[in-house]
Every structure is written in structure tokens, then in C-alpha cells.
Amino acid sequence: MNITVFKRPNGTPREGEVLKANLLAEKVEQLMEWSSRRSIFRMNGDKFRKFIKAPPRNYSMIVMFTALQPQRQCSVCRQANEEYQILANSWRYSSAFCNKLFFSMVDYDEGTDVFQQLNMNSAPTFMHFPPKGRPKRADTFDLQRIGFAAEQLAKWIADRTDVHIRVFRPPNYSGTIALALLVSLVGGLLYLRRNNLEFIYNKTGWAMVSLCIVFAMTSGQMWNHIRGPPYAHKNPHNGQVSYIHGSSQAQFVAESHIILVLNAAITMGMVLLNEAATSKGDVGKRRIICLVGLGLVVFFFSFLLSIFRSKYHGYPYSFLIK
């Protein structure tokens, strides 16, 4: 008995490949439609599994896992969301916008099952889901170390996808207004005191201004301005708030404020010690000033050293406060 075997002509796509291509085209078309309405589209569990987890996929997806509902009291989530919106809007309205990169969001109250599936217990978290394969360790943004500024997120996305996004921030006139008010205030003061400008040559006043600038810079205010870290961190499990970051590579805004106050207290103590040593007043009064200054230096330097130990693990030295 002769059996005739029919072979598929070379180059003819299989039926499964056609269905796969059609499914991919439908997914991309749907994502482009959502992107035309808003730069970030929200996803629940079903949408997450369909458009992110399930193949086929030829696009990268950036997902922010967050908890924006008021009852969650996640102030960091709201701050990170603002930067995320700036980044997504910059991509949506750029000339390089295409269907190779999309931005989405999964809120805990809308996609609890997604958080459980990914064993995720903190928010906010940024993840990159590549076109093929599963996300790697580097596909999770290191928010604690780098911060969540839109520029830092754009740099991370460029490393993961080769898509470069130029961040365009909406105009913010608060700094200009504040500077104008300051100039007006100083100008008005000089005008009112135009007949007596001796205060300009006051060494104590200029010393205080210089110290304020030094305290601000040494406490890390410029780092905060560049990196945009959260003010503090609230543990989602026990609600405990941390004001000191546990790593030497990062800090919270509240931490810089604490360091500023400690440096100021130590400086005040040194000023009092110098006053006690150089003044020619009553001996008893000088002794009290000396003790107060010494107490300020010893206590607050111990506090500062304990913070240093908590960030640089293994540092062997301490003083009064462990």
C-alpha cells in the first residue's frame, strides 16, 4: 500500500504561529490604545497576567507596585508616584515614543493577588518585565539606595531596555518666587537701614549665615536634592517608622535633618567651651558655661557616633551611646 505524505511548503507559517502573532498584535494594540489615554495605566490581577506574565510579548513593561489608598498611609508611595508620572509623561510625549516600552501600575488594593504571587511585601517597588524571559535581579529598581527621582528611573530603564528617556519636568516657579521674595526682603531692609549699614560688617551675623550653609551641606541636603530620597521609611508589617537608613550608601531626608541638628549642637558646645576659656567674667559663671558646653559636645557627639556605627556596620568605636 502506498502512503502519500503531504509536506508543508517551506516558509509557510504554522497555524499556532499565526494565532500567536494575532494575539501579540491584539495585546500591543490594546496597550497603545491605553497609552493614548494616559501615560500610566492601572492593572489588576487579570490584566497583569494577560499583558505582562503571559506570552507572547515583544515589549518591555515598567510596573510600579504601590499602595496609594489613603488608609495605607504610604506617603512615600505618593512621592514616588509623582516622579513616576513625570517619567511616563516624558516618554509618552517624546518623539521616540513607540510600542516597545509601556508604563503601568499595580495598586495593592486592586491587585493583592499579584503582590502575593510575586512574594512582594513592600511598596513602592519598580520592576522591569523584559520582552522575553523572567525578570532578573537587576530588573528590580534599587529604590532604597538610589532614590526614586525620575532621572534615576530613566537611567535604570536605559540600562535595562536601551530606551533613553529625556525627563521633562513641569515648570516649578516656587524657587523663583522664594528667591524674589528674599531679594525683596533684603532690598527693603537695606533701604530702611540706608542711613545705618554698620550691621553689614557684623562678623557674628556673617558667621551665623556661614554656619547655616555649612550645616546644610554637611548634613546631606545636596544629596537629597539630587537623589530625591523618601522622608522616612514605614515598615508595612509592624508600622514602625525608620528615620535613619541602614546603609552607608543612602539616607532619608529626616536623617539629614537629624545630622544637621547634631552638628549644630556640637558646634554650640564648642563655642561655649571657647567662651568659658577666653572670657574674663565671673569664675562660677564660666564654670557653668564650660560644663554645659562639655555636656553638649560629649552627648551629641556620642549620638552622632552611634548613627555612624549603625550605617557602617563593623565600625568598632563608640562613646557613651551604643
PDB file of C-alpha atoms in Angstrom:
ATOM      1  CA  MET A   1       0.000   0.000   0.000  1.00  0.00           C
ATOM      2  CA  ASN A   2       1.390   3.383  -0.968  1.00  0.00           C
ATOM      3  CA  ILE A   3       1.089   6.239   1.512  1.00  0.00           C
ATOM      4  CA  THR A   4       1.329   9.782   0.259  1.00  0.00           C
ATOM      5  CA  VAL A   5       2.863  12.250   2.694  1.00  0.00           C
ATOM      6  CA  PHE A   6       1.948  15.908   2.249  1.00  0.00           C
ATOM      7  CA  LYS A   7       4.629  18.289   3.414  1.00  0.00           C
ATOM      8  CA  ARG A   8       4.054  21.931   4.380  1.00  0.00           C
ATOM      9  CA  PRO A   9       5.802  24.210   1.900  1.00  0.00           C
ATOM     10  CA  ASN A  10       8.907  25.921   3.187  1.00  0.00           C
ATOM     11  CA  GLY A  11       8.275  29.386   4.619  1.00  0.00           C
ATOM     12  CA  THR A  12       4.572  28.799   5.321  1.00  0.00           C
ATOM     13  CA  PRO A  13       3.783  29.780   8.950  1.00  0.00           C
ATOM     14  CA  ARG A  14       2.174  27.212  11.149  1.00  0.00           C
ATOM     15  CA  GLU A  15      -1.319  27.769  12.475  1.00  0.00           C
ATOM     16  CA  GLY A  16      -0.010  28.193  16.038  1.00  0.00           C
ATOM     17  CA  GLU A  17       2.411  30.884  14.940  1.00  0.00           C
ATOM     18  CA  VAL A  18      -0.386  32.759  13.200  1.00  0.00           C
ATOM     19  CA  LEU A  19      -2.504  32.673  16.339  1.00  0.00           C
ATOM     20  CA  LYS A  20       0.469  33.780  18.403  1.00  0.00           C
ATOM     21  CA  ALA A  21       1.136  36.700  16.073  1.00  0.00           C
ATOM     22  CA  ASN A  22      -2.519  37.727  16.124  1.00  0.00           C
ATOM     23  CA  LEU A  23      -2.621  37.560  19.921  1.00  0.00           C
ATOM     24  CA  LEU A  24       0.529  39.672  20.189  1.00  0.00           C
ATOM     25  CA  ALA A  25      -0.889  42.236  17.748  1.00  0.00           C
ATOM     26  CA  GLU A  26      -4.087  42.465  19.805  1.00  0.00           C
ATOM     27  CA  LYS A  27      -2.152  42.970  23.035  1.00  0.00           C
ATOM     28  CA  VAL A  28       0.061  45.672  21.560  1.00  0.00           C
ATOM     29  CA  GLU A  29      -2.945  47.415  20.003  1.00  0.00           C
ATOM     30  CA  GLN A  30      -4.750  47.413  23.351  1.00  0.00           C
ATOM     31  CA  LEU A  31      -1.686  48.770  25.173  1.00  0.00           C
ATOM     32  CA  MET A  32      -1.240  51.526  22.596  1.00  0.00           C
ATOM     33  CA  GLU A  33      -4.887  52.489  22.990  1.00  0.00           C
ATOM     34  CA  TRP A  34      -4.485  52.738  26.772  1.00  0.00           C
ATOM     35  CA  SER A  35      -1.280  54.731  26.334  1.00  0.00           C
ATOM     36  CA  SER A  36      -3.090  57.212  24.098  1.00  0.00           C
ATOM     37  CA  ARG A  37      -5.438  57.974  27.004  1.00  0.00           C
ATOM     38  CA  ARG A  38      -2.926  58.101  29.839  1.00  0.00           C
ATOM     39  CA  SER A  39       0.790  57.554  30.229  1.00  0.00           C
ATOM     40  CA  ILE A  40       0.367  55.043  33.080  1.00  0.00           C
ATOM     41  CA  PHE A  41      -2.434  52.501  33.050  1.00  0.00           C
ATOM     42  CA  ARG A  42      -3.556  50.666  36.167  1.00  0.00           C
ATOM     43  CA  MET A  43      -3.680  46.881  36.216  1.00  0.00           C
ATOM     44  CA  ASN A  44      -5.498  44.324  38.316  1.00  0.00           C
ATOM     45  CA  GLY A  45      -4.590  40.661  38.605  1.00  0.00           C
ATOM     46  CA  ASP A  46      -6.243  39.576  35.351  1.00  0.00           C
ATOM     47  CA  LYS A  47      -4.670  42.324  33.239  1.00  0.00           C
ATOM     48  CA  PHE A  48      -1.283  41.728  34.855  1.00  0.00           C
ATOM     49  CA  ARG A  49      -1.330  38.044  33.970  1.00  0.00           C
ATOM     50  CA  LYS A  50      -2.581  38.674  30.424  1.00  0.00           C
ATOM     51  CA  PHE A  51      -0.360  41.567  29.367  1.00  0.00           C
ATOM     52  CA  ILE A  52       2.753  41.026  31.481  1.00  0.00           C
ATOM     53  CA  LYS A  53       3.126  37.441  32.625  1.00  0.00           C
ATOM     54  CA  ALA A  54       1.604  35.536  29.706  1.00  0.00           C
ATOM     55  CA  PRO A  55       3.458  35.237  26.386  1.00  0.00           C
ATOM     56  CA  PRO A  56       3.745  36.324  23.647  1.00  0.00           C
ATOM     57  CA  ARG A  57       5.330  39.678  24.419  1.00  0.00           C
ATOM     58  CA  ASN A  58       7.776  41.754  22.380  1.00  0.00           C
ATOM     59  CA  TYR A  59       7.677  44.871  24.565  1.00  0.00           C
ATOM     60  CA  SER A  60       9.148  45.917  27.890  1.00  0.00           C
ATOM     61  CA  MET A  61       6.814  46.794  30.730  1.00  0.00           C
ATOM     62  CA  ILE A  62       7.754  49.004  33.688  1.00  0.00           C
ATOM     63  CA  VAL A  63       5.482  48.344  36.649  1.00  0.00           C
ATOM     64  CA  MET A  64       5.170  50.340  39.836  1.00  0.00           C
ATOM     65  CA  PHE A  65       3.824  48.288  42.714  1.00  0.00           C
ATOM     66  CA  THR A  66       2.342  50.713  45.178  1.00  0.00           C
ATOM     67  CA  ALA A  67      -0.311  51.404  47.833  1.00  0.00           C
ATOM     68  CA  LEU A  68      -1.932  54.761  47.151  1.00  0.00           C
ATOM     69  CA  GLN A  69      -5.170  54.330  49.062  1.00  0.00           C
ATOM     70  CA  PRO A  70      -5.469  56.830  51.953  1.00  0.00           C
ATOM     71  CA  GLN A  71      -5.958  54.103  54.543  1.00  0.00           C
ATOM     72  CA  ARG A  72      -2.500  52.695  53.691  1.00  0.00           C
ATOM     73  CA  GLN A  73      -0.859  55.962  54.786  1.00  0.00           C
ATOM     74  CA  CYS A  74       2.070  55.483  52.416  1.00  0.00           C
ATOM     75  CA  SER A  75       3.476  58.975  51.924  1.00  0.00           C
ATOM     76  CA  VAL A  76       6.499  57.550  50.105  1.00  0.00           C
ATOM     77  CA  CYS A  77       4.170  55.924  47.571  1.00  0.00           C
ATOM     78  CA  ARG A  78       2.608  59.290  46.745  1.00  0.00           C
ATOM     79  CA  GLN A  79       6.008  60.940  46.343  1.00  0.00           C
ATOM     80  CA  ALA A  80       7.289  58.112  44.142  1.00  0.00           C
ATOM     81  CA  ASN A  81       4.084  58.213  42.092  1.00  0.00           C
ATOM     82  CA  GLU A  82       4.663  61.885  41.267  1.00  0.00           C
ATOM     83  CA  GLU A  83       8.146  61.116  39.917  1.00  0.00           C
ATOM     84  CA  TYR A  84       6.805  58.088  38.043  1.00  0.00           C
ATOM     85  CA  GLN A  85       4.139  60.270  36.392  1.00  0.00           C
ATOM     86  CA  ILE A  86       6.789  62.766  35.286  1.00  0.00           C
ATOM     87  CA  LEU A  87       8.867  59.969  33.755  1.00  0.00           C
ATOM     88  CA  ALA A  88       5.926  58.313  31.971  1.00  0.00           C
ATOM     89  CA  ASN A  89       4.675  61.646  30.600  1.00  0.00           C
ATOM     90  CA  SER A  90       8.168  62.423  29.330  1.00  0.00           C
ATOM     91  CA  TRP A  91       8.144  59.132  27.399  1.00  0.00           C
ATOM     92  CA  ARG A  92       4.590  59.490  26.105  1.00  0.00           C
ATOM     93  CA  TYR A  93       5.153  62.952  24.629  1.00  0.00           C
ATOM     94  CA  SER A  94       8.671  62.338  23.316  1.00  0.00           C
ATOM     95  CA  SER A  95       9.459  61.922  19.627  1.00  0.00           C
ATOM     96  CA  ALA A  96      10.968  58.490  20.354  1.00  0.00           C
ATOM     97  CA  PHE A  97       7.710  57.071  21.746  1.00  0.00           C
ATOM     98  CA  CYS A  98       6.958  53.607  20.352  1.00  0.00           C
ATOM     99  CA  ASN A  99       5.295  50.310  21.240  1.00  0.00           C
ATOM    100  CA  LYS A 100       8.458  48.809  22.745  1.00  0.00           C
ATOM    101  CA  LEU A 101       8.016  50.278  26.223  1.00  0.00           C
ATOM    102  CA  PHE A 102       4.951  50.800  28.406  1.00  0.00           C
ATOM    103  CA  PHE A 103       4.345  52.067  31.932  1.00  0.00           C
ATOM    104  CA  SER A 104       1.796  50.527  34.273  1.00  0.00           C
ATOM    105  CA  MET A 105       0.873  50.403  37.938  1.00  0.00           C
ATOM    106  CA  VAL A 106      -0.451  47.756  40.306  1.00  0.00           C
ATOM    107  CA  ASP A 107      -2.030  49.075  43.481  1.00  0.00           C
ATOM    108  CA  TYR A 108      -2.127  46.710  46.436  1.00  0.00           C
ATOM    109  CA  ASP A 109      -5.874  47.170  46.925  1.00  0.00           C
ATOM    110  CA  GLU A 110      -6.543  46.413  43.254  1.00  0.00           C
ATOM    111  CA  GLY A 111      -4.078  43.567  42.769  1.00  0.00           C
ATOM    112  CA  THR A 112      -3.460  41.861  46.100  1.00  0.00           C
ATOM    113  CA  ASP A 113      -3.091  38.535  44.289  1.00  0.00           C
ATOM    114  CA  VAL A 114      -0.249  39.988  42.202  1.00  0.00           C
ATOM    115  CA  PHE A 115       1.647  41.033  45.337  1.00  0.00           C
ATOM    116  CA  GLN A 116       1.173  37.526  46.760  1.00  0.00           C
ATOM    117  CA  GLN A 117       2.236  35.873  43.515  1.00  0.00           C
ATOM    118  CA  LEU A 118       5.481  37.873  43.449  1.00  0.00           C
ATOM    119  CA  ASN A 119       6.071  37.475  47.214  1.00  0.00           C
ATOM    120  CA  MET A 120       6.177  41.254  47.455  1.00  0.00           C
ATOM    121  CA  ASN A 121       5.774  42.755  50.920  1.00  0.00           C
ATOM    122  CA  SER A 122       6.851  46.378  50.476  1.00  0.00           C
ATOM    123  CA  ALA A 123       5.823  49.370  48.436  1.00  0.00           C
ATOM    124  CA  PRO A 124       6.671  51.260  46.379  1.00  0.00           C
ATOM    125  CA  THR A 125       8.661  48.896  44.149  1.00  0.00           C
ATOM    126  CA  PHE A 126       9.617  49.359  40.499  1.00  0.00           C
ATOM    127  CA  MET A 127      10.158  46.328  38.261  1.00  0.00           C
ATOM    128  CA  HIS A 128      11.047  45.829  34.618  1.00  0.00           C
ATOM    129  CA  PHE A 129       9.481  42.898  32.780  1.00  0.00           C
ATOM    130  CA  PRO A 130      11.595  42.184  29.672  1.00  0.00           C
ATOM    131  CA  PRO A 131      10.162  41.082  26.291  1.00  0.00           C
ATOM    132  CA  LYS A 132      11.440  37.550  26.825  1.00  0.00           C
ATOM    133  CA  GLY A 133      12.128  35.516  29.919  1.00  0.00           C
ATOM    134  CA  ARG A 134      11.629  36.322  33.557  1.00  0.00           C
ATOM    135  CA  PRO A 135      12.856  39.443  35.334  1.00  0.00           C
ATOM    136  CA  LYS A 136      16.355  39.206  36.778  1.00  0.00           C
ATOM    137  CA  ARG A 137      17.664  40.736  39.951  1.00  0.00           C
ATOM    138  CA  ALA A 138      18.750  43.889  38.132  1.00  0.00           C
ATOM    139  CA  ASP A 139      15.199  44.307  36.804  1.00  0.00           C
ATOM    140  CA  THR A 140      14.119  45.448  40.275  1.00  0.00           C
ATOM    141  CA  PHE A 141      14.989  49.079  40.872  1.00  0.00           C
ATOM    142  CA  ASP A 142      17.130  49.687  43.973  1.00  0.00           C
ATOM    143  CA  LEU A 143      14.954  52.421  45.413  1.00  0.00           C
ATOM    144  CA  GLN A 144      16.478  52.387  48.892  1.00  0.00           C
ATOM    145  CA  ARG A 145      19.978  53.096  47.600  1.00  0.00           C
ATOM    146  CA  ILE A 146      19.290  55.308  44.588  1.00  0.00           C
ATOM    147  CA  GLY A 147      16.029  57.065  45.432  1.00  0.00           C
ATOM    148  CA  PHE A 148      13.033  57.433  43.121  1.00  0.00           C
ATOM    149  CA  ALA A 149      13.809  60.622  41.177  1.00  0.00           C
ATOM    150  CA  ALA A 150      12.550  60.466  37.585  1.00  0.00           C
ATOM    151  CA  GLU A 151      16.081  60.977  36.258  1.00  0.00           C
ATOM    152  CA  GLN A 152      17.373  57.961  38.196  1.00  0.00           C
ATOM    153  CA  LEU A 153      14.478  55.822  36.976  1.00  0.00           C
ATOM    154  CA  ALA A 154      15.188  56.907  33.399  1.00  0.00           C
ATOM    155  CA  LYS A 155      18.838  55.901  33.755  1.00  0.00           C
ATOM    156  CA  TRP A 156      17.841  52.485  35.119  1.00  0.00           C
ATOM    157  CA  ILE A 157      15.380  51.971  32.255  1.00  0.00           C
ATOM    158  CA  ALA A 158      18.070  52.865  29.724  1.00  0.00           C
ATOM    159  CA  ASP A 159      20.348  50.213  31.254  1.00  0.00           C
ATOM    160  CA  ARG A 160      17.623  47.559  31.072  1.00  0.00           C
ATOM    161  CA  THR A 161      15.969  48.383  27.726  1.00  0.00           C
ATOM    162  CA  ASP A 162      18.345  50.659  25.754  1.00  0.00           C
ATOM    163  CA  VAL A 163      15.459  53.145  25.597  1.00  0.00           C
ATOM    164  CA  HIS A 164      16.677  56.610  26.568  1.00  0.00           C
ATOM    165  CA  ILE A 165      14.078  58.957  28.025  1.00  0.00           C
ATOM    166  CA  ARG A 166      14.760  62.650  28.415  1.00  0.00           C
ATOM    167  CA  VAL A 167      12.908  63.802  31.512  1.00  0.00           C
ATOM    168  CA  PHE A 168      10.866  66.969  31.156  1.00  0.00           C
ATOM    169  CA  ARG A 169       9.628  68.386  34.419  1.00  0.00           C
ATOM    170  CA  PRO A 170       6.660  70.755  34.575  1.00  0.00           C
ATOM    171  CA  PRO A 171       7.714  74.323  35.334  1.00  0.00           C
ATOM    172  CA  ASN A 172       8.075  74.998  39.046  1.00  0.00           C
ATOM    173  CA  TYR A 173       8.108  78.661  39.976  1.00  0.00           C
ATOM    174  CA  SER A 174       8.254  78.170  43.743  1.00  0.00           C
ATOM    175  CA  GLY A 175      12.049  78.558  43.805  1.00  0.00           C
ATOM    176  CA  THR A 176      11.900  81.708  41.666  1.00  0.00           C
ATOM    177  CA  ILE A 177       9.169  83.207  43.829  1.00  0.00           C
ATOM    178  CA  ALA A 178      11.079  82.389  47.014  1.00  0.00           C
ATOM    179  CA  LEU A 179      14.257  83.967  45.610  1.00  0.00           C
ATOM    180  CA  ALA A 180      12.327  87.078  44.535  1.00  0.00           C
ATOM    181  CA  LEU A 181      10.791  87.398  47.999  1.00  0.00           C
ATOM    182  CA  LEU A 182      14.210  87.001  49.625  1.00  0.00           C
ATOM    183  CA  VAL A 183      15.774  89.638  47.373  1.00  0.00           C
ATOM    184  CA  SER A 184      12.839  91.957  48.035  1.00  0.00           C
ATOM    185  CA  LEU A 185      13.141  91.423  51.776  1.00  0.00           C
ATOM    186  CA  VAL A 186      16.882  92.095  51.781  1.00  0.00           C
ATOM    187  CA  GLY A 187      16.469  95.094  49.497  1.00  0.00           C
ATOM    188  CA  GLY A 188      13.709  96.534  51.677  1.00  0.00           C
ATOM    189  CA  LEU A 189      15.802  96.025  54.805  1.00  0.00           C
ATOM    190  CA  LEU A 190      18.784  97.781  53.233  1.00  0.00           C
ATOM    191  CA  TYR A 191      16.554 100.630  52.111  1.00  0.00           C
ATOM    192  CA  LEU A 192      15.064 101.108  55.586  1.00  0.00           C
ATOM    193  CA  ARG A 193      18.523 100.985  57.149  1.00  0.00           C
ATOM    194  CA  ARG A 194      20.216 103.003  54.407  1.00  0.00           C
ATOM    195  CA  ASN A 195      21.470 105.557  56.925  1.00  0.00           C
ATOM    196  CA  ASN A 196      22.980 102.906  59.195  1.00  0.00           C
ATOM    197  CA  LEU A 197      24.574  99.965  57.387  1.00  0.00           C
ATOM    198  CA  GLU A 198      27.038  99.003  60.068  1.00  0.00           C
ATOM    199  CA  PHE A 199      25.216  95.691  60.562  1.00  0.00           C
ATOM    200  CA  ILE A 200      26.588  94.556  57.193  1.00  0.00           C
ATOM    201  CA  TYR A 201      30.038  94.440  58.765  1.00  0.00           C
ATOM    202  CA  ASN A 202      28.815  92.408  61.742  1.00  0.00           C
ATOM    203  CA  LYS A 203      31.134  89.397  61.949  1.00  0.00           C
ATOM    204  CA  THR A 204      28.770  87.412  64.171  1.00  0.00           C
ATOM    205  CA  GLY A 205      25.923  87.712  61.669  1.00  0.00           C
ATOM    206  CA  TRP A 206      28.045  86.548  58.759  1.00  0.00           C
ATOM    207  CA  ALA A 207      29.421  83.714  60.902  1.00  0.00           C
ATOM    208  CA  MET A 208      25.877  82.522  61.629  1.00  0.00           C
ATOM    209  CA  VAL A 209      24.978  82.597  57.923  1.00  0.00           C
ATOM    210  CA  SER A 210      28.137  80.658  57.056  1.00  0.00           C
ATOM    211  CA  LEU A 211      27.409  78.041  59.727  1.00  0.00           C
ATOM    212  CA  CYS A 212      23.878  77.528  58.427  1.00  0.00           C
ATOM    213  CA  ILE A 213      25.248  76.872  54.931  1.00  0.00           C
ATOM    214  CA  VAL A 214      27.918  74.513  56.287  1.00  0.00           C
ATOM    215  CA  PHE A 215      25.379  72.569  58.377  1.00  0.00           C
ATOM    216  CA  ALA A 216      23.059  72.212  55.387  1.00  0.00           C
ATOM    217  CA  MET A 217      25.803  70.946  53.090  1.00  0.00           C
ATOM    218  CA  THR A 218      27.482  68.571  55.555  1.00  0.00           C
ATOM    219  CA  SER A 219      24.157  67.025  56.556  1.00  0.00           C
ATOM    220  CA  GLY A 220      23.474  65.848  53.003  1.00  0.00           C
ATOM    221  CA  GLN A 221      20.917  68.356  51.722  1.00  0.00           C
ATOM    222  CA  MET A 222      22.548  68.433  48.286  1.00  0.00           C
ATOM    223  CA  TRP A 223      22.402  64.626  48.117  1.00  0.00           C
ATOM    224  CA  ASN A 224      18.692  64.823  48.897  1.00  0.00           C
ATOM    225  CA  HIS A 225      18.186  67.365  46.140  1.00  0.00           C
ATOM    226  CA  ILE A 226      19.971  65.194  43.575  1.00  0.00           C
ATOM    227  CA  ARG A 227      18.691  61.737  44.564  1.00  0.00           C
ATOM    228  CA  GLY A 228      15.221  62.602  45.866  1.00  0.00           C
ATOM    229  CA  PRO A 229      15.058  60.031  48.716  1.00  0.00           C
ATOM    230  CA  PRO A 230      11.909  59.496  50.810  1.00  0.00           C
ATOM    231  CA  TYR A 231      11.495  61.447  54.037  1.00  0.00           C
ATOM    232  CA  ALA A 232      11.392  58.229  56.098  1.00  0.00           C
ATOM    233  CA  HIS A 233      10.506  54.557  55.731  1.00  0.00           C
ATOM    234  CA  LYS A 234       7.499  52.856  57.273  1.00  0.00           C
ATOM    235  CA  ASN A 235       7.635  49.094  57.723  1.00  0.00           C
ATOM    236  CA  PRO A 236       4.431  47.659  56.165  1.00  0.00           C
ATOM    237  CA  HIS A 237       4.376  44.750  58.646  1.00  0.00           C
ATOM    238  CA  ASN A 238       4.615  46.441  62.028  1.00  0.00           C
ATOM    239  CA  GLY A 239       4.134  50.096  61.088  1.00  0.00           C
ATOM    240  CA  GLN A 240       7.492  51.086  62.562  1.00  0.00           C
ATOM    241  CA  VAL A 241       8.960  54.244  61.030  1.00  0.00           C
ATOM    242  CA  SER A 242      12.710  54.423  60.340  1.00  0.00           C
ATOM    243  CA  TYR A 243      14.344  57.832  60.132  1.00  0.00           C
ATOM    244  CA  ILE A 244      17.913  56.512  59.728  1.00  0.00           C
ATOM    245  CA  HIS A 245      18.774  54.445  56.652  1.00  0.00           C
ATOM    246  CA  GLY A 246      20.590  51.206  57.473  1.00  0.00           C
ATOM    247  CA  SER A 247      23.068  51.520  54.597  1.00  0.00           C
ATOM    248  CA  SER A 248      26.045  53.824  54.191  1.00  0.00           C
ATOM    249  CA  GLN A 249      25.095  54.274  50.522  1.00  0.00           C
ATOM    250  CA  ALA A 250      21.781  56.036  51.168  1.00  0.00           C
ATOM    251  CA  GLN A 251      19.907  58.265  53.576  1.00  0.00           C
ATOM    252  CA  PHE A 252      16.436  59.596  54.308  1.00  0.00           C
ATOM    253  CA  VAL A 253      15.517  63.279  54.333  1.00  0.00           C
ATOM    254  CA  ALA A 254      14.720  63.060  58.051  1.00  0.00           C
ATOM    255  CA  GLU A 255      18.196  61.634  58.628  1.00  0.00           C
ATOM    256  CA  SER A 256      19.839  64.727  57.148  1.00  0.00           C
ATOM    257  CA  HIS A 257      17.736  66.910  59.449  1.00  0.00           C
ATOM    258  CA  ILE A 258      18.855  64.877  62.462  1.00  0.00           C
ATOM    259  CA  ILE A 259      22.520  65.168  61.441  1.00  0.00           C
ATOM    260  CA  LEU A 260      22.101  68.927  60.956  1.00  0.00           C
ATOM    261  CA  VAL A 261      20.748  69.336  64.496  1.00  0.00           C
ATOM    262  CA  LEU A 262      23.516  67.168  65.980  1.00  0.00           C
ATOM    263  CA  ASN A 263      26.247  69.128  64.200  1.00  0.00           C
ATOM    264  CA  ALA A 264      24.701  72.390  65.355  1.00  0.00           C
ATOM    265  CA  ALA A 265      24.537  71.166  68.974  1.00  0.00           C
ATOM    266  CA  ILE A 266      28.173  70.050  68.902  1.00  0.00           C
ATOM    267  CA  THR A 267      29.231  73.384  67.426  1.00  0.00           C
ATOM    268  CA  MET A 268      27.294  75.236  70.105  1.00  0.00           C
ATOM    269  CA  GLY A 269      29.103  73.198  72.733  1.00  0.00           C
ATOM    270  CA  MET A 270      32.481  74.103  71.251  1.00  0.00           C
ATOM    271  CA  VAL A 271      31.502  77.795  71.173  1.00  0.00           C
ATOM    272  CA  LEU A 272      30.543  77.651  74.865  1.00  0.00           C
ATOM    273  CA  LEU A 273      33.829  75.944  75.745  1.00  0.00           C
ATOM    274  CA  ASN A 274      35.744  78.643  73.907  1.00  0.00           C
ATOM    275  CA  GLU A 275      33.692  81.336  75.638  1.00  0.00           C
ATOM    276  CA  ALA A 276      34.414  79.807  79.030  1.00  0.00           C
ATOM    277  CA  ALA A 277      38.135  79.662  78.305  1.00  0.00           C
ATOM    278  CA  THR A 278      38.592  83.154  76.842  1.00  0.00           C
ATOM    279  CA  SER A 279      36.122  85.331  78.740  1.00  0.00           C
ATOM    280  CA  LYS A 280      37.163  87.265  81.854  1.00  0.00           C
ATOM    281  CA  GLY A 281      33.863  87.201  83.685  1.00  0.00           C
ATOM    282  CA  ASP A 282      32.803  85.561  86.928  1.00  0.00           C
ATOM    283  CA  VAL A 283      34.598  82.273  87.588  1.00  0.00           C
ATOM    284  CA  GLY A 284      31.422  80.496  88.701  1.00  0.00           C
ATOM    285  CA  LYS A 285      29.555  81.570  85.571  1.00  0.00           C
ATOM    286  CA  ARG A 286      32.469  80.484  83.374  1.00  0.00           C
ATOM    287  CA  ARG A 287      32.484  77.100  85.099  1.00  0.00           C
ATOM    288  CA  ILE A 288      28.762  76.588  84.371  1.00  0.00           C
ATOM    289  CA  ILE A 289      29.256  77.591  80.727  1.00  0.00           C
ATOM    290  CA  CYS A 290      32.171  75.147  80.494  1.00  0.00           C
ATOM    291  CA  LEU A 291      30.114  72.266  81.924  1.00  0.00           C
ATOM    292  CA  VAL A 292      27.173  72.990  79.621  1.00  0.00           C
ATOM    293  CA  GLY A 293      29.439  73.166  76.576  1.00  0.00           C
ATOM    294  CA  LEU A 294      31.243  69.983  77.555  1.00  0.00           C
ATOM    295  CA  GLY A 295      27.918  68.205  78.074  1.00  0.00           C
ATOM    296  CA  LEU A 296      26.664  69.264  74.643  1.00  0.00           C
ATOM    297  CA  VAL A 297      29.834  68.069  72.915  1.00  0.00           C
ATOM    298  CA  VAL A 298      30.041  64.743  74.742  1.00  0.00           C
ATOM    299  CA  PHE A 299      26.365  63.759  74.478  1.00  0.00           C
ATOM    300  CA  PHE A 300      25.647  64.822  70.898  1.00  0.00           C
ATOM    301  CA  PHE A 301      28.982  63.563  69.587  1.00  0.00           C
ATOM    302  CA  SER A 302      28.156  60.187  71.159  1.00  0.00           C
ATOM    303  CA  PHE A 303      24.766  60.275  69.444  1.00  0.00           C
ATOM    304  CA  LEU A 304      26.398  61.161  66.113  1.00  0.00           C
ATOM    305  CA  LEU A 305      28.929  58.356  66.515  1.00  0.00           C
ATOM    306  CA  SER A 306      26.161  55.834  67.252  1.00  0.00           C
ATOM    307  CA  ILE A 307      24.406  56.777  63.987  1.00  0.00           C
ATOM    308  CA  PHE A 308      27.698  56.338  62.146  1.00  0.00           C
ATOM    309  CA  ARG A 309      28.063  52.857  63.675  1.00  0.00           C
ATOM    310  CA  SER A 310      24.537  51.875  62.615  1.00  0.00           C
ATOM    311  CA  LYS A 311      25.287  52.776  58.982  1.00  0.00           C
ATOM    312  CA  TYR A 312      28.861  51.487  58.783  1.00  0.00           C
ATOM    313  CA  HIS A 313      28.422  48.004  60.199  1.00  0.00           C
ATOM    314  CA  GLY A 314      31.501  46.687  61.912  1.00  0.00           C
ATOM    315  CA  TYR A 315      32.827  50.096  62.969  1.00  0.00           C
ATOM    316  CA  PRO A 316      34.470  49.249  66.317  1.00  0.00           C
ATOM    317  CA  TYR A 317      34.349  52.579  68.196  1.00  0.00           C
ATOM    318  CA  SER A 318      31.599  54.051  70.344  1.00  0.00           C
ATOM    319  CA  PHE A 319      31.260  56.638  73.096  1.00  0.00           C
ATOM    320  CA  LEU A 320      28.556  56.645  75.797  1.00  0.00           C
ATOM    321  CA  ILE A 321      25.728  55.646  73.415  1.00  0.00           C
ATOM    322  CA  LYS A 322      25.995  52.250  71.717  1.00  0.00           C
TER     323      LYS A 322
END
